[in-house]
Amino acid sequence: VIEKRGIEPLLELLKSLGSWPLLDSNWDEKNFDWLKLVANLRKYNNDILIVEYVSADIQNSNNNIIQFDQTSLGLPTRDYFLKPVNEKYLNSYRNFMTKVINLMNVDIYEASDFADEIIEFETNLAKIMSSQQDRTNISVLYQKKTLAELQVEIPGIDFIRYLSIVQERTVHGNEKVIMFAKKYMQQLVKLIEKTEPSTVANYILWRFVRHRANNLDNRFLEAKQKFY
């Protein structure tokens, strides 16, 4: 059944999310809302650009609380994007991405160009992330804030709206959360502001499509296996 369906279920899913620019020549950046998109993708268990989860408060382990952190990436750590010694892994990632986009019926040369564009953005994302060495002391990064306070300190991200989408409930500004990556969030806003909306959308949905490869036909599974 999976072989017979091919990419159709994924195409329908992408369309419901506002479509993937690299597949849709009619994509309109005026309708693009990156925060709404990443919030909706969180429902599919994908932490893209913003990591959000519920866990015990490290200063009060009896209390579970919503926590925010810097993004995950398409490769295990930021060093894969920033250190020349890891170039072979980055090239493998680029080839994997190109193959998957090509399997979505995009010309191979165009797919390669899109992959370069996406990796450039993801490399810039890696640059604004804190290194693992800088994150050894979690208590230094720990900041408990109300959502209203976060709105003031990181005005480019509406955390109240984000949580209202993820949790499908009314969210109030006086609710407290824990932030582990305030500087990253502030830099993320600046990066998105200076990046073409279609590039941001292509990156977000690439990360989403990659996680769907397990549910697609053998062509995608073979591409993933070759990458790994």
C-alpha positions as CSV (number, residue, x, y, z in Angstrom):
1,V,0.0,0.0,0.0
2,I,2.9,2.4,0.9
3,E,4.5,1.7,-2.5
4,K,1.2,2.3,-4.3
5,R,0.5,5.6,-2.5
6,G,3.9,7.0,-3.2
7,I,4.3,10.7,-2.2
8,E,0.6,11.5,-2.5
9,P,-0.2,11.5,1.3
10,L,2.8,13.7,1.9
11,L,1.8,16.2,-0.8
12,E,-1.7,16.4,0.8
13,L,-0.1,17.0,4.2
14,L,2.2,19.7,2.9
15,K,-0.7,21.4,1.2
16,S,-2.6,21.5,4.5
17,L,0.4,23.2,6.1
18,G,0.4,26.0,3.4
19,S,2.5,24.1,0.8
20,W,6.3,23.8,0.4
21,P,7.6,26.7,-1.7
22,L,10.1,24.5,-3.7
23,L,7.1,22.4,-4.9
24,D,4.7,25.3,-5.4
25,S,5.3,28.0,-8.0
26,N,2.2,29.8,-6.6
27,W,3.5,30.0,-3.1
28,D,2.8,33.5,-1.7
29,E,5.1,34.8,1.1
30,K,2.3,37.2,2.2
31,N,0.5,34.1,3.6
32,F,3.6,32.7,5.4
33,D,3.6,32.7,9.2
34,W,6.8,30.9,10.4
35,L,5.7,30.8,14.0
36,K,2.3,29.3,13.2
37,L,4.0,26.7,11.0
38,V,6.6,25.6,13.6
39,A,3.8,25.5,16.2
40,N,1.7,23.2,14.0
41,L,4.7,21.0,13.3
42,R,5.3,20.6,17.0
43,K,2.1,18.6,17.1
44,Y,3.9,16.1,14.8
45,N,6.7,15.9,17.4
46,N,9.0,18.0,15.4
47,D,11.1,20.7,17.2
48,I,12.1,23.1,14.4
49,L,13.6,26.5,15.2
50,I,12.0,26.4,18.7
51,V,12.4,23.5,21.1
52,E,9.4,23.2,23.5
53,Y,8.6,20.5,26.0
54,V,7.3,19.7,29.4
55,S,9.6,18.5,32.1
56,A,10.4,18.8,35.8
57,D,11.6,22.2,36.9
58,I,15.3,21.7,37.9
59,Q,14.8,24.1,40.8
60,N,11.7,22.3,42.0
61,S,11.5,18.7,40.8
62,N,7.9,18.3,42.1
63,N,6.7,20.7,39.5
64,N,6.4,20.0,35.8
65,I,6.6,23.1,33.6
66,I,6.8,24.2,30.0
67,Q,10.4,24.7,28.9
68,F,12.0,26.4,25.8
69,D,15.4,25.8,24.3
70,Q,17.4,26.4,21.1
71,T,16.6,24.3,18.0
72,S,17.8,20.9,17.0
73,L,19.5,20.6,13.6
74,G,19.4,18.2,10.7
75,L,22.8,16.9,11.8
76,P,23.7,15.9,15.4
77,T,25.5,19.1,16.5
78,R,26.4,22.6,15.2
79,D,30.0,21.4,14.6
80,Y,28.8,19.4,11.6
81,F,28.0,22.7,9.9
82,L,30.8,24.8,11.2
83,K,34.0,22.7,11.3
84,P,35.8,21.9,8.0
85,V,36.8,18.5,9.4
86,N,33.1,17.5,9.1
87,E,32.7,18.5,5.5
88,K,32.2,15.0,4.2
89,Y,29.2,14.6,6.5
90,L,27.7,17.9,5.4
91,N,28.2,16.9,1.8
92,S,26.4,13.6,2.5
93,Y,23.6,15.5,4.1
94,R,23.4,17.8,1.1
95,N,23.3,14.8,-1.3
96,F,20.5,13.2,0.8
97,M,18.5,16.4,0.8
98,T,18.9,16.7,-3.0
99,K,17.8,13.1,-3.5
100,V,14.7,13.5,-1.4
101,I,13.7,16.8,-3.1
102,N,14.3,15.1,-6.5
103,L,12.0,12.2,-5.5
104,M,9.3,14.8,-4.8
105,N,9.4,15.4,-8.6
106,V,11.7,18.4,-8.6
107,D,14.4,18.5,-11.4
108,I,17.7,17.3,-10.0
109,Y,19.5,20.6,-10.8
110,E,16.8,22.6,-9.1
111,A,16.8,20.2,-6.2
112,S,20.6,20.7,-5.8
113,D,20.1,24.5,-5.8
114,F,17.3,24.2,-3.2
115,A,19.6,22.0,-1.0
116,D,22.4,24.6,-1.1
117,E,19.9,27.3,-0.1
118,I,18.6,25.3,2.8
119,I,22.0,24.3,4.0
120,E,23.2,27.9,3.9
121,F,20.3,28.9,6.2
122,E,20.9,25.9,8.5
123,T,24.6,26.9,8.7
124,N,23.5,30.4,9.8
125,L,21.2,28.8,12.3
126,A,24.1,26.8,13.7
127,K,26.2,30.0,14.1
128,I,23.6,31.6,16.4
129,M,23.3,28.5,18.6
130,S,25.4,28.0,21.8
131,S,28.0,25.3,21.7
132,Q,27.8,22.3,23.9
133,Q,30.8,23.6,25.9
134,D,28.9,26.8,26.6
135,R,25.9,24.8,27.9
136,T,27.5,22.7,30.5
137,N,26.2,24.8,33.4
138,I,22.4,24.6,32.9
139,S,21.7,26.6,36.0
140,V,23.3,29.7,34.3
141,L,21.1,29.3,31.3
142,Y,18.0,28.8,33.4
143,Q,15.5,31.6,33.4
144,K,12.0,31.3,34.8
145,K,9.7,33.9,33.2
146,T,6.1,34.7,32.7
147,L,5.1,34.6,29.0
148,A,4.4,38.3,29.2
149,E,7.9,38.9,30.3
150,L,9.3,36.8,27.5
151,Q,7.2,38.9,25.0
152,V,9.0,42.0,26.2
153,E,12.5,40.5,26.1
154,I,12.0,38.6,22.8
155,P,9.3,40.7,21.0
156,G,9.8,39.0,17.7
157,I,8.3,35.7,19.0
158,D,4.8,35.5,20.3
159,F,5.1,32.7,22.8
160,I,1.5,33.1,23.9
161,R,0.3,32.5,20.4
162,Y,2.8,29.6,19.9
163,L,1.5,27.8,23.0
164,S,-2.1,28.4,22.2
165,I,-1.6,26.6,18.8
166,V,0.5,23.8,20.2
167,Q,-1.8,23.1,23.2
168,E,-5.1,24.2,21.7
169,R,-6.2,26.2,24.7
170,T,-6.4,29.7,26.0
171,V,-2.9,30.8,27.2
172,H,-2.4,33.7,29.6
173,G,0.5,36.0,29.9
174,N,1.0,35.4,33.6
175,E,1.8,31.7,33.1
176,K,5.4,30.9,33.9
177,V,7.7,28.9,31.7
178,I,11.5,28.2,31.7
179,M,13.8,29.6,29.0
180,F,17.2,28.1,28.4
181,A,18.1,30.0,25.2
182,K,17.1,33.7,25.4
183,K,20.1,34.9,23.4
184,Y,19.5,32.3,20.7
185,M,15.8,33.3,20.4
186,Q,16.7,37.0,20.0
187,Q,19.2,36.1,17.3
188,L,16.7,33.8,15.6
189,V,14.3,36.7,15.1
190,K,17.1,38.7,13.5
191,L,18.1,35.8,11.2
192,I,14.5,35.3,10.0
193,E,14.1,39.0,9.4
194,K,17.1,39.1,7.0
195,T,16.2,35.8,5.2
196,E,13.9,35.3,2.3
197,P,10.6,33.9,3.6
198,S,10.6,31.1,1.0
199,T,14.0,30.0,2.3
200,V,12.8,29.9,5.9
201,A,9.7,27.9,4.7
202,N,11.8,25.6,2.6
203,Y,14.0,24.8,5.6
204,I,11.2,24.3,8.1
205,L,9.4,21.9,5.8
206,W,12.6,20.1,4.7
207,R,13.1,19.2,8.4
208,F,9.4,18.0,8.5
209,V,9.7,16.0,5.2
210,R,12.8,14.3,6.4
211,H,11.0,12.9,9.4
212,R,8.3,11.6,7.1
213,A,10.8,9.5,5.0
214,N,10.1,6.5,7.3
215,N,6.5,6.5,6.1
216,L,7.2,6.7,2.4
217,D,8.2,4.1,-0.2
218,N,11.4,2.3,-0.6
219,R,13.1,5.0,-2.7
220,F,13.1,7.3,0.3
221,L,14.2,4.6,2.7
222,E,17.1,3.7,0.4
223,A,18.1,7.4,0.2
224,K,18.0,7.6,4.0
225,Q,20.0,4.4,4.4
226,K,22.7,5.6,2.0
227,F,23.0,8.8,4.0
228,Y,23.3,7.0,7.3
